[in-house]
Amino acid sequence: MLDVRLSDRAFDPAREIAGFVSRVPDAGGVVTFLGQVRADHGVLALEIRHYAPMTLPGFQALGDTAVARWQLDGMLIVHRVGEMAPGDPIVLVAGASRHRRDAFAATDFVMDHLKGESWLWKRERTAEGWRWIEPRGQDHADRARWG
Amino acid sequence: MLDVRLSDRAFDPAREIAGFVSRVPDAGGVVTFLGQVRADHGVLALEIRHYAPMTLPGFQALGDTAVARWQLDGMLIVHRVGEMAPGDPIVLVAGASRHRRDAFAATDFVMDHLKGESWLWKRERTAEGWRWIEPRGQDHADRARWG
Amino acid sequence: MSGFARLVFLGRLEDLAGTAGLAVAPGPLDQVLAGLDRELAVALLDDRIRLALNGDLLTESGGITLVDGDELAFLPPVSGG
Amino acid sequence: MSGFARLVFLGRLEDLAGTAGLAVAPGPLDQVLAGLDRELAVALLDDRIRLALNGDLLTESGGITLVDGDELAFLPPVSGG
């Protein structure tokens, strides 16, 4: 079971997790990663732009890769697009597996690749106005972990 | 913020996660692990026994170690004791951090040590009756990952 | 003949173009770009900008000719973080 | 004098003992164990069983004497995952 979605409005991570868990009764372990807009460094808003013909297929391909590489009962990727406020959820990734190592690895892998290879463009608004977020060297290092 | 609890009755993982996330507004990432009683191999019930003077202090010490080793905004450990049915949550571990790598590592670390070093004794009931669950060699290998 | 092709500008290119997309006359890409604001055209030709034609990433940007109904997207490096 | 010490049996030892705990007369552990069912006493002396006195894990099991109010727990290997 692979469930990949873009959401242009706020989603409720707890409800998504509960829904996901209910669909993987045979899984012994469920690992989730929730990313949210940080409230700690003067960011007033975050905007994520996407390109429909590429962004969702890109996430779907990443999910397919994870499902092929690890023994998973299920995988969930939900990503916000549009404008968000501090504390808003940005991304929820969940992996369910019989043995917990698969769920940990798949979720970690998806996060490492989501950040650097997704077709998403982000800008932040601070007191000084909007500022585009540049690529980071760390993203390459994160992906290199997976050989 | 370190929150460590034993629960002798069923808990709601989604509600626990929502409560935890609301207490770490500055965290960019929250990783959770949920372990549940598997519904797939003839297990009708799982019982976990604990020893109050050692089990909770043991979990607390493990949480302290994780908090000291990684940069965390918060850490949650909730563990069931008593008798459970297939699909019931057994353990919920959550780590929140500014950078996601810390939350992943801390949660993974706690799970590797929870399973092998906690003062918990488990037995399963199948059609043939109750059977005690023995230590596994894999637990030692899991802990050895952390040097 | 004639009709329209569409250019799509992602990320900061949208701000630079002042619009998310632009209908243009079909034809060779060089010719299409020559009809745009010069600063925008230079930004679109930057080495780090990747191109996608009708949703498929292009490995080469040379020799493209847009036909009626084509959508050509200009993709700056994605954001980190 | 006298009073009671308490033995606590964890995991499968509880099933073997038929009870989670037992009040015993204080005294040297050897002497306490000698008063128990022989099969249970043998199981409690197994090398893999660890002991905790009043919640503290003991590194050595030799020379223990229980006094009034002590709680001695017998901890078999914990279960795997």
mmCIF file with all atom_site columns, C-alpha atoms in Angstrom, chain C residues 13-71:
data_model
loop_
_atom_site.group_PDB
_atom_site.id
_atom_site.type_symbol
_atom_site.label_atom_id
_atom_site.label_alt_id
_atom_site.label_comp_id
_atom_site.label_asym_id
_atom_site.label_entity_id
_atom_site.label_seq_id
_atom_site.pdbx_PDB_ins_code
_atom_site.Cartn_x
_atom_site.Cartn_y
_atom_site.Cartn_z
_atom_site.occupancy
_atom_site.B_iso_or_equiv
_atom_site.pdbx_formal_charge
_atom_site.auth_seq_id
_atom_site.auth_comp_id
_atom_site.auth_asym_id
_atom_site.auth_atom_id
_atom_site.pdbx_PDB_model_num
ATOM 1  C CA . LEU C 1 13 ? 11.834 32.670 -12.040 1.00 0.00 ? 13 LEU C CA 1
ATOM 2  C CA . GLU C 1 14 ? 8.127  33.276 -11.500 1.00 0.00 ? 14 GLU C CA 1
ATOM 3  C CA . ASP C 1 15 ? 8.967  36.427 -9.536  1.00 0.00 ? 15 ASP C CA 1
ATOM 4  C CA . LEU C 1 16 ? 11.443 37.537 -12.187 1.00 0.00 ? 16 LEU C CA 1
ATOM 5  C CA . ALA C 1 17 ? 8.961  36.946 -15.007 1.00 0.00 ? 17 ALA C CA 1
ATOM 6  C CA . GLY C 1 18 ? 6.172  38.566 -13.011 1.00 0.00 ? 18 GLY C CA 1
ATOM 7  C CA . THR C 1 19 ? 3.954  35.641 -13.945 1.00 0.00 ? 19 THR C CA 1
ATOM 8  C CA . ALA C 1 20 ? 3.731  31.867 -13.472 1.00 0.00 ? 20 ALA C CA 1
ATOM 9  C CA . GLY C 1 21 ? 3.361  31.239 -17.173 1.00 0.00 ? 21 GLY C CA 1
ATOM 10 C CA . LEU C 1 22 ? 3.317  32.858 -20.573 1.00 0.00 ? 22 LEU C CA 1
ATOM 11 C CA . ALA C 1 23 ? 1.636  31.938 -23.852 1.00 0.00 ? 23 ALA C CA 1
ATOM 12 C CA . VAL C 1 24 ? 4.058  32.295 -26.744 1.00 0.00 ? 24 VAL C CA 1
ATOM 13 C CA . ALA C 1 25 ? 4.045  31.671 -30.467 1.00 0.00 ? 25 ALA C CA 1
ATOM 14 C CA . PRO C 1 26 ? 5.437  28.199 -31.289 1.00 0.00 ? 26 PRO C CA 1
ATOM 15 C CA . GLY C 1 27 ? 8.872  27.987 -32.917 1.00 0.00 ? 27 GLY C CA 1
ATOM 16 C CA . PRO C 1 28 ? 12.536 27.346 -32.148 1.00 0.00 ? 28 PRO C CA 1
ATOM 17 C CA . LEU C 1 29 ? 13.372 28.065 -28.494 1.00 0.00 ? 29 LEU C CA 1
ATOM 18 C CA . ASP C 1 30 ? 16.066 30.622 -29.410 1.00 0.00 ? 30 ASP C CA 1
ATOM 19 C CA . GLN C 1 31 ? 13.486 32.585 -31.324 1.00 0.00 ? 31 GLN C CA 1
ATOM 20 C CA . VAL C 1 32 ? 10.921 32.305 -28.497 1.00 0.00 ? 32 VAL C CA 1
ATOM 21 C CA . LEU C 1 33 ? 13.441 33.577 -25.945 1.00 0.00 ? 33 LEU C CA 1
ATOM 22 C CA . ALA C 1 34 ? 14.478 36.433 -28.196 1.00 0.00 ? 34 ALA C CA 1
ATOM 23 C CA . GLY C 1 35 ? 10.936 37.743 -27.892 1.00 0.00 ? 35 GLY C CA 1
ATOM 24 C CA . LEU C 1 36 ? 11.131 37.937 -24.068 1.00 0.00 ? 36 LEU C CA 1
ATOM 25 C CA . ASP C 1 37 ? 12.435 40.596 -21.721 1.00 0.00 ? 37 ASP C CA 1
ATOM 26 C CA . ARG C 1 38 ? 16.242 40.425 -22.012 1.00 0.00 ? 38 ARG C CA 1
ATOM 27 C CA . GLU C 1 39 ? 16.926 40.008 -18.256 1.00 0.00 ? 39 GLU C CA 1
ATOM 28 C CA . LEU C 1 40 ? 14.422 37.153 -18.067 1.00 0.00 ? 40 LEU C CA 1
ATOM 29 C CA . ALA C 1 41 ? 15.859 35.457 -21.165 1.00 0.00 ? 41 ALA C CA 1
ATOM 30 C CA . VAL C 1 42 ? 19.368 35.560 -19.655 1.00 0.00 ? 42 VAL C CA 1
ATOM 31 C CA . ALA C 1 43 ? 18.089 34.060 -16.384 1.00 0.00 ? 43 ALA C CA 1
ATOM 32 C CA . LEU C 1 44 ? 16.280 31.278 -18.253 1.00 0.00 ? 44 LEU C CA 1
ATOM 33 C CA . LEU C 1 45 ? 19.484 30.341 -20.093 1.00 0.00 ? 45 LEU C CA 1
ATOM 34 C CA . ASP C 1 46 ? 21.472 29.949 -16.850 1.00 0.00 ? 46 ASP C CA 1
ATOM 35 C CA . ASP C 1 47 ? 23.322 26.597 -16.699 1.00 0.00 ? 47 ASP C CA 1
ATOM 36 C CA . ARG C 1 48 ? 21.591 25.591 -13.471 1.00 0.00 ? 48 ARG C CA 1
ATOM 37 C CA . ILE C 1 49 ? 18.101 25.947 -14.919 1.00 0.00 ? 49 ILE C CA 1
ATOM 38 C CA . ARG C 1 50 ? 16.689 22.624 -16.084 1.00 0.00 ? 50 ARG C CA 1
ATOM 39 C CA . LEU C 1 51 ? 13.968 22.274 -18.674 1.00 0.00 ? 51 LEU C CA 1
ATOM 40 C CA . ALA C 1 52 ? 10.944 19.999 -18.810 1.00 0.00 ? 52 ALA C CA 1
ATOM 41 C CA . LEU C 1 53 ? 8.905  19.627 -21.974 1.00 0.00 ? 53 LEU C CA 1
ATOM 42 C CA . ASN C 1 54 ? 5.335  18.511 -21.315 1.00 0.00 ? 54 ASN C CA 1
ATOM 43 C CA . GLY C 1 55 ? 6.384  17.184 -17.908 1.00 0.00 ? 55 GLY C CA 1
ATOM 44 C CA . ASP C 1 56 ? 9.476  15.296 -19.085 1.00 0.00 ? 56 ASP C CA 1
ATOM 45 C CA . LEU C 1 57 ? 12.882 16.496 -17.964 1.00 0.00 ? 57 LEU C CA 1
ATOM 46 C CA . LEU C 1 58 ? 15.158 17.283 -20.907 1.00 0.00 ? 58 LEU C CA 1
ATOM 47 C CA . THR C 1 59 ? 18.761 16.138 -20.818 1.00 0.00 ? 59 THR C CA 1
ATOM 48 C CA . GLU C 1 60 ? 19.799 18.627 -23.518 1.00 0.00 ? 60 GLU C CA 1
ATOM 49 C CA . SER C 1 61 ? 18.452 22.110 -24.006 1.00 0.00 ? 61 SER C CA 1
ATOM 50 C CA . GLY C 1 62 ? 19.827 22.564 -27.526 1.00 0.00 ? 62 GLY C CA 1
ATOM 51 C CA . GLY C 1 63 ? 17.702 22.432 -30.641 1.00 0.00 ? 63 GLY C CA 1
ATOM 52 C CA . ILE C 1 64 ? 14.263 22.615 -29.031 1.00 0.00 ? 64 ILE C CA 1
ATOM 53 C CA . THR C 1 65 ? 11.378 23.699 -31.202 1.00 0.00 ? 65 THR C CA 1
ATOM 54 C CA . LEU C 1 66 ? 8.041  24.323 -29.547 1.00 0.00 ? 66 LEU C CA 1
ATOM 55 C CA . VAL C 1 67 ? 4.926  23.221 -31.363 1.00 0.00 ? 67 VAL C CA 1
ATOM 56 C CA . ASP C 1 68 ? 1.299  24.097 -30.758 1.00 0.00 ? 68 ASP C CA 1
ATOM 57 C CA . GLY C 1 69 ? 0.180  22.965 -27.285 1.00 0.00 ? 69 GLY C CA 1
ATOM 58 C CA . ASP C 1 70 ? 3.678  22.331 -25.870 1.00 0.00 ? 70 ASP C CA 1
ATOM 59 C CA . GLU C 1 71 ? 4.422  23.292 -22.276 1.00 0.00 ? 71 GLU C CA 1
#
